[in-house]
């Protein structure tokens, strides 16, 4: 069993073949963090924890003047009884006090991984895949139990953590702060990395040194957001793509979050992630529990690439669920950038005719098919077909697609409501709002109040009827604004700061019902592109529209940054028209295809107006994509050249058995009189011979990895090339 309990030293050891995580109960009651990193057989706690009386660090144990919680590396620290650093949690009692003291009470070790009630989380398919430690701490004065749950996977360098508060006392308390995990490192010589951005520039990479004090990222928008992804990493100073220690943390949550790093004057570092405490209070009454979202913790001794490949495997196989998790995803055509709101049944059929000739397998009807939706000013909430545009309804158009050998998909934005809609006129109180105050619009819409049971019931019933009305095999679930006037129409005043989290819990419940009710539908999450690209949504929808920005050059940065955590199979990527709608850039069809092919390929352009040359390119690249899509989706990704560091970008995907690989190379701007350039590859078997692009020449894997693959001399901007490698035995 990969969790050991040493009764004599009061030490827990969570381990697998590559990773160890040690916890000690100091003085038999304070869970202290000893070590997390590369596998070690055992530790001597006395050699890890050193004690010294520090000025202004209160003595927690009077019998031991050298001991203070202010200097102890803790597993789930509090504030107010000796530790002045960032706490993992804070409770407020009825008398206004925020002082707690949770002391070790008991523990249990479980084979497998229990699910989290009401929340998405990583899972196991067999109980032998993982083991779980539940540490129970108790504040006897409040009568509250705190259950810290740790799960370690046997074959993945992953530990998951969460916390459950259980009220066994007699007086209600408020939870003001509750991180999903906190871990104290024994030095502060780190860099930290996060993914920042905005709409159309999501998940750009930023790496910087850890400085003294607190540095953090967060969202208070009601969604994980375009601005910051719920992911943060600590890196050793020498860490690169393939070398050095990296500790990556991702939160399985789609709402407001905070991740923070605090470096102390004594060169220790505290890392935590969880629900954003800003504008959050949860009233916990006797007999109730509160569960934090789950944190996914990945350690890599092989740099950022090793961390990413672990996250990719975990998210693809043990967070994403359903029949589509391991099934081929059809190449799609979405009509949005071609038609916007202005289309007819005839136009859609003509687009489908042209798409089927190219080999596209799925047609997605985007915004504008319902109500009186001729622009973005009306009809959200009125999920009835616009008979003027589609006289034969969704069923008629879907059946037409089937005759063409294509599947049919549909865009919806279920969480929203337009003030100009039948639903709003009937139920003006169904949106998030504050009575007597203005209702702030974004994209001319408001957000449904999912804290109301009648709204959730209506939504499930309405979408069930819609999804049953036609042979729909794909749904793009959009959310095009963030929360304002965050107030529930049904919660009492003392629970109003629960609104944002209750919204998310009820959204998860709606998605659980619908994805179970319609397992054949492939759901894709969207929030103005990548505004809710997080593990929480992937639990219900195994792919996400990566960004509304479809420009091939901009997408290099977006997809490269996204790959830090998320596998290619989860990224929706489309080939669109030029000049590009977002930046006006004109790039060749081949480069647009090659960028989108490095993820989940789709098209979003007027296929009827393609030139003969572009049609030929699309058909050739589609034929190639169908040969290598399994490599892209299920292979190990290696990032070779970063678009954040120059005009060249490259990445590759290698089959798990190393028999095949595909390399994508992109150059955005040509230079005069260029030097010769060789691109070193990674992940190949060094002793095997590989044939490239079905050529006659053969190259050993070690030659390709150490000396590299010769790149062509390039005399044009926006150049791209692919290389297919096949092992020869």
XYZ file of C-alpha atoms in Angstrom:
729
model
C 0.000 0.000 0.000
C 1.592 3.332 -1.068
C 0.687 5.109 2.191
C 2.645 4.136 5.294
C 2.035 5.227 8.874
C 5.040 5.176 11.202
C 3.496 5.127 14.659
C 6.763 5.709 16.459
C 7.774 8.862 14.544
C 4.183 9.908 13.829
C 4.982 10.136 10.117
C 2.830 9.437 7.061
C 4.590 8.536 3.816
C 2.593 8.769 0.587
C 4.598 7.349 -2.292
C 4.712 5.577 -5.615
C 7.661 4.572 -7.808
C 8.722 8.173 -8.460
C 7.223 10.500 -5.830
C 7.228 10.812 -2.039
C 5.182 13.060 0.243
C 5.855 13.068 4.010
C 3.696 14.461 6.834
C 4.624 14.402 10.508
C 2.363 14.955 13.509
C 4.564 17.281 15.537
C 3.915 16.956 19.267
C 1.433 14.321 18.138
C -1.114 16.921 17.037
C 0.173 19.460 14.450
C 0.386 18.100 10.854
C 3.712 19.365 9.506
C 5.034 19.106 5.969
C 8.367 17.306 5.739
C 8.967 16.643 2.063
C 7.399 16.429 -1.403
C 9.466 15.441 -4.391
C 11.457 12.643 -5.940
C 10.942 9.252 -4.283
C 12.971 8.542 -1.165
C 12.799 5.397 0.911
C 12.488 7.076 4.285
C 13.181 10.287 6.174
C 14.445 11.074 9.637
C 12.082 13.856 10.826
C 14.740 15.251 13.163
C 17.020 15.909 10.186
C 14.273 17.766 8.306
C 12.657 19.947 10.970
C 14.894 22.327 12.871
C 13.680 24.408 15.792
C 14.950 27.733 17.056
C 13.370 30.408 19.168
C 12.637 33.346 16.880
C 11.906 36.862 18.109
C 8.214 37.731 17.806
C 7.291 34.122 16.931
C 4.897 33.104 19.734
C 5.607 29.938 21.719
C 2.787 27.557 20.850
C 3.929 24.919 23.328
C 5.070 26.502 26.648
C 7.151 23.445 27.437
C 9.149 23.932 24.237
C 10.307 27.559 23.732
C 11.896 26.687 20.379
C 8.594 25.527 18.903
C 6.277 27.978 17.145
C 3.565 27.578 14.540
C 4.990 30.711 12.932
C 8.024 28.755 11.768
C 6.553 25.257 11.459
C 5.987 24.036 7.854
C 2.323 23.162 8.113
C -0.156 21.162 6.050
C -3.262 23.291 6.661
C -2.347 26.389 8.705
C -4.621 28.760 10.608
C -4.170 32.405 11.539
C -4.402 33.948 14.963
C -2.764 31.426 17.280
C 0.881 31.883 16.428
C 1.298 31.692 12.646
C 1.358 35.117 10.965
C 1.669 33.811 7.398
C -1.132 33.329 4.883
C -3.664 30.888 6.367
C -5.308 27.993 4.584
C -8.631 28.731 6.250
C -10.441 31.076 8.599
C -13.674 30.527 10.536
C -15.722 33.149 12.366
C -17.800 32.120 15.359
C -21.060 33.618 16.561
C -19.247 35.842 19.061
C -17.048 37.295 16.296
C -13.895 35.358 17.120
C -11.788 33.954 14.278
C -9.485 31.857 16.462
C -9.499 28.099 15.909
C -7.236 25.232 16.921
C -7.650 22.059 14.921
C -5.702 19.227 16.528
C -5.065 15.752 15.142
C -7.801 13.347 16.186
C -7.557 10.296 13.929
C -6.779 9.085 10.451
C -7.756 6.382 8.012
C -6.106 4.972 4.922
C -8.446 3.900 2.122
C -7.746 1.942 -1.029
C -9.060 3.884 -4.013
C -10.328 7.450 -4.161
C -13.683 8.594 -2.748
C -15.616 11.086 -4.923
C -16.283 14.612 -3.710
C -19.965 15.257 -3.082
C -21.366 17.779 -5.549
C -18.000 18.667 -7.082
C -15.973 17.433 -10.040
C -12.741 15.680 -9.140
C -10.165 13.281 -10.488
C -11.324 9.682 -10.221
C -10.174 6.075 -10.423
C -11.692 3.279 -12.480
C -10.306 0.634 -10.152
C -9.593 0.931 -6.434
C -6.046 -0.369 -6.959
C -5.121 2.766 -8.941
C -4.721 4.976 -5.879
C -4.756 5.171 -2.111
C -6.212 7.890 0.073
C -5.251 9.282 3.468
C -7.911 11.128 5.450
C -6.469 13.131 8.327
C -9.143 14.204 10.798
C -8.463 17.247 12.952
C -10.898 18.569 15.542
C -11.501 21.902 17.217
C -13.083 20.599 20.409
C -14.260 24.014 21.552
C -16.281 24.558 18.339
C -17.178 20.919 17.821
C -16.012 21.032 14.199
C -14.093 18.340 12.388
C -11.668 19.066 9.563
C -10.983 16.184 7.201
C -7.893 16.640 5.017
C -8.029 14.228 2.105
C -4.867 13.182 0.236
C -4.898 10.744 -2.682
C -1.767 9.438 -4.391
C -1.966 7.621 -7.723
C 0.154 4.535 -8.231
C 1.156 5.189 -11.861
C 0.971 8.978 -12.053
C 3.153 11.520 -10.251
C -0.016 13.076 -8.854
C -1.347 13.833 -5.395
C -4.811 15.310 -5.006
C -5.915 17.281 -1.980
C -9.125 18.736 -0.588
C -10.631 19.668 2.774
C -14.022 18.907 4.311
C -15.421 20.866 7.262
C -17.930 18.902 9.355
C -19.975 20.763 11.967
C -20.689 18.513 14.949
C -21.174 21.359 17.421
C -24.151 23.422 18.497
C -23.547 26.959 17.192
C -23.294 28.073 13.582
C -19.976 29.373 12.216
C -18.960 31.229 9.074
C -16.245 30.007 6.733
C -14.420 33.086 5.456
C -11.448 31.384 3.851
C -10.900 27.774 2.800
C -8.087 26.732 0.511
C -8.108 23.299 -1.078
C -4.449 22.780 -0.216
C -1.476 24.498 1.362
C 2.091 23.286 1.393
C 5.213 24.799 2.978
C 8.563 24.378 1.212
C 11.848 24.598 3.081
C 13.471 27.238 0.849
C 12.450 30.237 -1.258
C 14.869 30.001 -4.186
C 12.166 29.547 -6.809
C 10.730 30.935 -9.987
C 6.973 30.858 -10.374
C 4.928 30.444 -13.516
C 1.304 31.153 -14.312
C -0.980 31.568 -17.330
C -2.424 35.046 -17.804
C -4.315 36.853 -20.540
C -7.580 38.378 -21.625
C -10.243 37.645 -24.217
C -8.524 36.549 -27.465
C -5.129 36.331 -25.671
C -5.711 33.514 -23.216
C -3.116 31.545 -21.239
C 0.072 33.377 -22.112
C 3.054 32.230 -20.055
C 4.717 34.397 -17.433
C 7.701 33.231 -15.407
C 9.368 35.375 -12.750
C 11.404 34.991 -9.555
C 9.613 34.459 -6.272
C 10.162 37.552 -4.117
C 9.709 38.103 -0.403
C 6.097 38.606 0.583
C 2.921 37.502 -1.167
C 2.379 37.089 -4.901
C -0.900 35.755 -6.184
C -3.305 35.291 -9.072
C -7.067 35.129 -8.814
C -10.477 35.525 -10.392
C -13.500 37.249 -8.882
C -15.530 37.171 -12.116
C -17.739 34.191 -11.349
C -15.671 32.063 -13.748
C -12.111 30.805 -13.787
C -11.632 33.599 -16.374
C -9.610 34.641 -19.415
C -7.358 36.682 -17.133
C -5.882 33.893 -15.008
C -6.105 30.134 -15.308
C -6.540 28.207 -12.012
C -2.976 26.898 -12.253
C 0.321 27.903 -10.692
C 3.766 26.316 -10.603
C 6.970 26.615 -8.583
C 10.161 25.940 -10.554
C 13.742 25.424 -9.498
C 15.918 28.196 -10.901
C 17.544 25.834 -13.403
C 14.271 24.290 -14.574
C 13.748 24.101 -18.341
C 11.361 22.192 -20.533
C 13.098 18.906 -19.825
C 15.220 19.398 -16.689
C 14.748 20.550 -13.104
C 12.163 20.324 -10.356
C 8.679 21.658 -11.049
C 5.648 21.658 -8.722
C 2.417 22.340 -10.621
C -0.971 22.915 -8.966
C -4.301 23.016 -10.805
C -7.726 23.535 -9.243
C -10.720 21.438 -10.332
C -13.065 24.392 -10.184
C -14.695 26.776 -12.662
C -15.532 29.741 -10.433
C -13.715 32.343 -8.344
C -10.307 31.094 -7.236
C -7.076 32.312 -5.697
C -3.570 30.876 -5.889
C -0.867 32.463 -3.772
C 2.806 32.154 -2.909
C 4.336 33.639 0.222
C 8.087 33.721 0.773
C 9.048 34.361 4.391
C 12.067 36.203 5.816
C 13.432 32.800 6.835
C 13.520 31.549 3.225
C 10.484 29.308 3.356
C 7.682 29.302 0.789
C 3.965 28.706 1.286
C 1.930 27.702 -1.779
C -1.870 27.459 -1.728
C -4.884 27.365 -4.035
C -8.634 27.321 -3.508
C -11.843 29.342 -3.617
C -11.172 33.078 -3.713
C -11.898 34.413 -0.196
C -12.870 37.787 -1.669
C -16.654 38.241 -1.406
C -17.036 34.711 -0.039
C -18.589 33.650 3.265
C -20.255 30.283 3.857
C -22.610 29.811 6.783
C -22.026 26.380 8.309
C -24.783 25.223 10.617
C -24.709 22.279 13.032
C -25.007 19.013 11.144
C -23.772 20.515 7.860
C -20.562 19.972 5.929
C -18.586 22.080 3.487
C -16.366 20.523 0.840
C -13.585 22.486 -0.867
C -12.813 21.849 -4.541
C -9.961 19.490 -5.311
C -6.395 20.547 -6.054
C -4.311 18.470 -8.464
C -0.652 18.468 -7.416
C 1.988 17.322 -9.901
C 5.689 16.972 -9.185
C 8.151 16.647 -12.063
C 11.896 16.083 -11.930
C 11.927 16.440 -15.731
C 11.070 20.091 -16.051
C 7.953 21.733 -17.394
C 7.580 19.109 -20.108
C 7.402 16.316 -17.547
C 4.858 18.257 -15.509
C 2.721 18.900 -18.592
C 2.761 15.308 -19.766
C 1.594 14.168 -16.324
C -1.223 16.723 -16.318
C -2.162 15.674 -19.863
C -2.507 12.015 -18.913
C -4.375 12.789 -15.705
C -6.865 15.195 -17.285
C -7.421 13.112 -20.397
C -7.916 9.785 -18.617
C -8.970 10.528 -15.025
C -10.782 13.873 -15.157
C -12.522 13.784 -18.546
C -15.287 11.172 -18.539
C -17.866 9.522 -20.774
C -17.872 7.638 -24.041
C -16.201 10.507 -25.901
C -13.138 10.475 -23.666
C -11.397 7.847 -25.781
C -13.375 8.118 -29.028
C -12.189 9.909 -32.181
C -13.557 13.449 -32.366
C -15.084 14.393 -35.737
C -13.627 17.280 -37.752
C -16.305 19.967 -37.751
C -17.447 23.021 -39.662
C -18.941 25.851 -37.594
C -20.900 28.501 -39.475
C -20.327 31.427 -37.071
C -17.463 33.335 -38.697
C -18.995 32.810 -42.152
C -22.572 33.861 -41.497
C -22.841 35.350 -37.987
C -26.589 35.667 -37.328
C -27.548 35.912 -40.989
C -28.237 32.521 -42.505
C -31.061 30.484 -43.970
C -31.789 26.793 -44.254
C -30.690 26.975 -47.887
C -27.382 28.586 -46.948
C -26.691 26.000 -44.224
C -27.389 23.156 -46.648
C -25.060 24.664 -49.237
C -22.308 24.943 -46.644
C -22.892 21.317 -45.609
C -22.687 20.181 -49.247
C -19.308 21.864 -49.671
C -18.047 20.605 -46.302
C -18.927 16.987 -46.979
C -16.989 17.104 -50.263
C -13.892 18.131 -48.310
C -14.228 15.249 -45.826
C -15.635 17.212 -42.860
C -17.736 14.992 -40.594
C -19.750 17.353 -38.348
C -21.714 20.550 -38.990
C -22.247 22.892 -36.027
C -25.027 25.471 -36.188
C -23.927 28.414 -34.072
C -25.757 31.426 -32.592
C -28.898 32.782 -34.272
C -31.090 29.701 -34.787
C -33.660 30.492 -32.035
C -36.223 33.132 -31.047
C -35.815 36.385 -32.978
C -32.041 36.223 -32.760
C -30.849 38.409 -35.652
C -28.257 40.105 -33.433
C -26.961 39.751 -29.876
C -29.651 41.968 -28.360
C -32.450 39.453 -27.868
C -33.837 35.963 -27.343
C -31.415 34.242 -24.971
C -33.711 32.035 -22.920
C -36.182 31.539 -25.777
C -34.849 28.188 -26.944
C -37.376 27.627 -29.726
C -36.371 27.372 -33.386
C -36.721 30.455 -35.600
C -39.010 29.044 -38.278
C -38.175 31.927 -40.617
C -34.591 30.738 -40.845
C -35.212 27.007 -40.418
C -38.726 26.192 -41.672
C -38.141 22.460 -41.172
C -36.707 22.957 -37.700
C -33.573 21.471 -36.213
C -34.744 17.989 -37.034
C -35.032 18.835 -40.721
C -31.531 20.285 -40.928
C -30.034 17.474 -38.816
C -31.584 14.814 -41.029
C -30.190 16.588 -44.078
C -26.723 16.360 -42.492
C -27.209 12.661 -41.903
C -27.974 12.134 -45.586
C -24.685 13.840 -46.378
C -22.865 11.463 -44.017
C -22.377 14.191 -41.423
C -23.329 14.625 -37.775
C -25.200 17.676 -36.506
C -24.170 19.954 -33.647
C -25.736 22.977 -31.977
C -24.627 26.112 -30.122
C -26.435 27.104 -26.913
C -25.845 29.642 -24.150
C -28.094 28.230 -21.429
C -26.862 30.224 -18.424
C -27.851 33.550 -19.987
C -31.028 35.572 -20.464
C -31.730 38.567 -22.732
C -33.840 41.437 -21.340
C -35.546 41.328 -24.745
C -36.916 37.805 -24.443
C -40.191 36.097 -23.617
C -38.469 34.400 -20.661
C -37.328 37.693 -19.140
C -40.712 39.329 -19.604
C -42.292 36.363 -17.833
C -39.642 36.020 -15.110
C -37.673 39.295 -14.694
C -36.544 38.104 -11.267
C -34.794 35.017 -12.647
C -31.519 36.834 -13.303
C -28.743 37.770 -10.904
C -29.652 41.266 -9.729
C -30.000 43.563 -6.739
C -33.544 44.925 -6.314
C -33.704 48.661 -6.958
C -30.292 48.806 -8.651
C -29.454 48.791 -12.341
C -28.809 45.476 -14.018
C -25.435 45.716 -15.696
C -25.439 44.311 -19.224
C -22.569 42.646 -21.014
C -23.087 41.574 -24.615
C -26.676 42.767 -24.029
C -27.377 39.916 -21.635
C -27.813 38.972 -17.988
C -27.033 35.774 -16.086
C -29.679 33.378 -14.834
C -29.772 32.959 -11.071
C -28.819 29.310 -10.699
C -29.224 29.494 -6.930
C -32.988 29.274 -7.608
C -34.268 25.707 -7.850
C -37.054 26.663 -10.258
C -34.486 28.143 -12.663
C -32.349 24.993 -12.562
C -35.398 22.753 -13.036
C -36.594 24.885 -15.965
C -33.151 24.782 -17.542
C -32.856 20.999 -17.310
C -36.383 20.496 -18.672
C -35.899 22.997 -21.511
C -32.552 21.597 -22.625
C -33.795 18.033 -22.361
C -36.653 18.878 -24.700
C -34.266 20.690 -27.055
C -31.700 17.889 -27.204
C -34.460 15.342 -27.807
C -35.991 17.376 -30.664
C -33.389 16.354 -33.250
C -30.493 13.922 -33.763
C -27.930 16.172 -32.076
C -24.480 14.650 -31.497
C -22.522 17.727 -30.398
C -23.337 20.756 -28.220
C -21.227 23.887 -27.846
C -22.132 25.293 -24.398
C -21.215 28.979 -24.280
C -21.034 31.645 -21.533
C -20.345 35.113 -22.895
C -20.155 37.318 -19.823
C -18.945 37.416 -16.229
C -20.951 38.043 -13.083
C -22.111 41.417 -11.796
C -24.792 42.203 -9.205
C -23.967 38.884 -7.568
C -27.003 38.399 -5.388
C -29.331 35.430 -5.014
C -33.073 35.946 -5.185
C -33.700 33.151 -2.680
C -30.846 33.155 -0.166
C -31.256 35.039 3.146
C -29.009 38.050 3.849
C -26.507 36.049 5.889
C -25.969 33.643 2.975
C -25.645 36.162 0.109
C -21.878 35.715 -0.133
C -22.486 32.049 -0.933
C -24.129 33.032 -4.239
C -21.178 32.622 -6.615
C -20.200 29.232 -5.197
C -23.789 27.971 -5.053
C -24.177 29.044 -8.678
C -21.221 26.850 -9.595
C -22.442 23.894 -7.521
C -25.844 24.032 -9.218
C -24.276 24.414 -12.656
C -22.260 21.263 -11.973
C -25.458 19.485 -10.927
C -27.194 20.566 -14.159
C -24.252 19.326 -16.217
C -24.196 16.033 -14.318
C -27.864 15.457 -15.142
C -27.607 16.422 -18.807
C -24.374 14.600 -19.608
C -25.777 11.439 -18.040
C -29.101 11.889 -19.804
C -27.413 12.443 -23.191
C -24.196 10.382 -23.101
C -24.053 10.278 -26.911
C -23.656 14.075 -27.139
C -20.120 15.439 -27.273
C -20.255 18.619 -25.185
C -17.732 21.391 -25.771
C -17.360 24.129 -23.165
C -16.943 27.748 -24.211
C -16.866 31.099 -22.443
C -16.146 33.741 -25.036
C -13.498 31.281 -26.110
C -11.226 30.186 -23.271
C -12.748 32.058 -20.321
C -13.651 28.856 -18.504
C -10.931 26.444 -19.618
C -10.381 24.486 -16.413
C -10.447 20.913 -15.057
C -13.883 21.488 -13.509
C -15.537 21.972 -16.900
C -13.488 19.177 -18.482
C -15.036 16.761 -15.987
C -18.362 17.254 -17.780
C -17.262 18.415 -21.230
C -14.110 16.738 -22.574
C -13.100 19.627 -24.807
C -13.112 23.426 -24.651
C -13.148 26.126 -27.308
C -9.629 27.374 -26.700
C -10.064 30.975 -27.816
C -12.266 33.158 -30.008
C -8.994 34.232 -31.623
C -8.509 31.957 -34.635
C -5.509 33.756 -36.131
C -2.839 31.116 -36.733
C 0.032 33.252 -35.397
C -1.765 34.267 -32.210
C -2.945 30.700 -31.718
C 0.673 29.511 -31.444
C 1.040 31.349 -28.131
C -2.453 30.429 -26.943
C -2.086 26.714 -27.676
C 1.497 26.583 -26.412
C 0.484 28.177 -23.118
C -2.629 26.037 -22.810
C -0.495 22.913 -23.268
C 1.262 23.674 -19.975
C -1.672 21.948 -18.300
C -4.189 20.755 -20.874
C -3.793 17.983 -23.495
C -4.347 18.659 -27.190
C -7.507 16.536 -27.305
C -9.220 19.040 -24.988
C -8.444 22.058 -27.210
C -10.902 23.119 -29.902
C -8.964 24.764 -32.782
C -10.464 26.037 -36.044
C -9.199 27.051 -39.446
C -10.851 30.378 -40.244
C -11.086 32.852 -43.112
C -8.505 35.520 -43.910
C -8.068 38.375 -43.328
C -8.534 37.082 -39.801
C -11.541 38.507 -37.941
C -9.560 39.380 -34.814
C -6.302 40.847 -36.118
C -6.764 41.228 -39.888
C -3.749 39.036 -40.662
C -3.511 36.964 -43.847
C -1.829 33.589 -43.383
C -1.634 30.705 -45.858
C -4.127 27.869 -45.632
C -1.381 25.360 -44.892
C -0.221 27.185 -41.771
C -3.798 27.661 -40.566
C -4.368 23.925 -40.973
C -1.109 22.964 -39.279
C -1.850 25.096 -36.216
C -5.393 23.748 -35.822
C -4.248 20.165 -36.490
C -2.109 20.328 -33.349
C -5.325 20.176 -31.317
C -8.952 19.236 -32.046
C -9.326 20.274 -35.691
C -12.325 22.182 -36.998
C -13.158 24.769 -39.649
C -14.931 28.091 -39.323
C -14.915 29.638 -42.800
C -16.915 29.911 -45.984
C -15.994 26.599 -47.577
C -17.984 27.418 -50.720
C -15.647 30.287 -51.584
C -12.363 28.446 -51.155
C -10.012 28.644 -54.107
C -9.103 25.438 -55.899
C -5.655 25.614 -54.349
C -7.039 26.050 -50.834
C -9.516 23.198 -51.353
C -6.686 20.952 -52.443
C -4.652 21.989 -49.403
C -7.571 21.317 -47.041
C -8.201 17.872 -48.503
C -4.500 16.951 -48.363
C -4.111 18.151 -44.773
C -7.337 16.427 -43.711
C -6.039 13.179 -45.144
C -2.820 13.639 -43.170
C -4.722 14.653 -40.021
C -6.780 11.469 -40.057
C -3.488 9.540 -40.077
C -1.921 11.375 -37.128
C -4.880 12.538 -35.015
C -4.408 9.716 -32.505
C -0.794 10.852 -32.016
C -1.929 14.405 -31.325
C -4.697 13.333 -28.964
C -3.100 10.468 -27.052
C 0.641 10.875 -27.629
C 3.217 12.468 -25.334
C 3.716 16.135 -26.176
C 7.149 17.735 -26.291
C 7.422 21.496 -26.685
C 10.546 22.208 -28.762
C 10.546 25.960 -29.532
C 8.538 28.627 -27.754
C 6.590 31.350 -29.598
C 7.224 33.553 -26.542
C 10.981 33.524 -27.246
C 11.261 34.178 -30.985
C 9.666 33.795 -34.400
C 9.968 29.998 -34.464
C 7.599 27.558 -32.768
C 7.783 23.770 -32.724
C 6.219 20.908 -30.840
C 5.853 17.184 -31.387
C 3.706 14.269 -30.294
C 5.155 10.797 -29.724
C 3.188 7.548 -29.450
C 3.466 5.847 -26.074
C 5.318 2.930 -27.715
C 7.632 5.377 -29.576
C 6.776 3.746 -32.898
C 5.452 6.955 -34.466
C 5.751 10.694 -33.983
C 4.677 13.894 -35.681
C 6.535 17.204 -35.572
C 4.962 20.613 -36.251
C 7.276 23.502 -37.144
C 6.165 27.108 -37.674
C 8.042 30.282 -38.632
C 6.071 33.498 -38.415
C 8.606 35.918 -39.953
C 11.361 35.152 -42.434
C 14.819 36.710 -42.140
C 17.230 37.541 -44.974
C 20.192 35.261 -45.653
C 19.113 32.828 -42.895
C 21.495 30.423 -41.174
C 21.139 26.667 -41.399
C 19.078 25.340 -38.523
C 18.621 21.909 -37.004
C 15.730 21.163 -34.661
C 16.555 18.651 -31.894
C 13.648 16.258 -31.275
C 12.648 14.513 -28.059
C 10.878 11.424 -26.807
C 12.145 8.978 -29.449
C 13.789 5.622 -28.840
C 17.492 6.436 -29.195
C 18.434 3.041 -30.632
C 15.655 2.779 -33.227
C 15.766 3.883 -36.834
C 13.078 6.284 -38.025
C 11.901 7.086 -41.539
C 10.706 10.681 -42.057
C 7.708 11.531 -44.244
C 7.894 8.052 -45.802
C 11.301 8.890 -47.328
C 14.057 6.442 -48.092
C 16.586 7.786 -45.596
C 16.601 6.454 -42.046
C 17.843 8.201 -38.918
C 18.562 6.854 -35.465
C 16.519 8.328 -32.665
C 19.598 9.547 -30.791
C 20.824 11.358 -33.920
C 17.479 13.148 -34.275
C 17.423 14.064 -30.585
C 21.074 15.145 -30.239
C 21.885 16.566 -33.670
C 18.394 17.441 -34.762
C 16.252 17.508 -37.857
C 17.401 19.849 -40.630
C 14.892 22.623 -41.278
C 14.402 24.083 -44.760
C 15.702 27.548 -45.634
C 12.642 29.762 -45.574
C 11.974 32.778 -47.802
C 8.420 33.622 -46.782
C 6.495 34.701 -43.728
C 3.984 32.390 -42.052
C 5.679 29.148 -43.035
C 4.831 25.765 -41.546
C 5.859 22.181 -42.122
C 5.020 18.804 -40.614
C 7.256 15.759 -40.262
C 5.885 12.259 -39.751
C 8.271 9.756 -38.172
C 7.808 5.995 -38.379
C 10.097 3.505 -36.628
C 11.745 0.956 -38.891
C 12.578 -2.434 -37.370
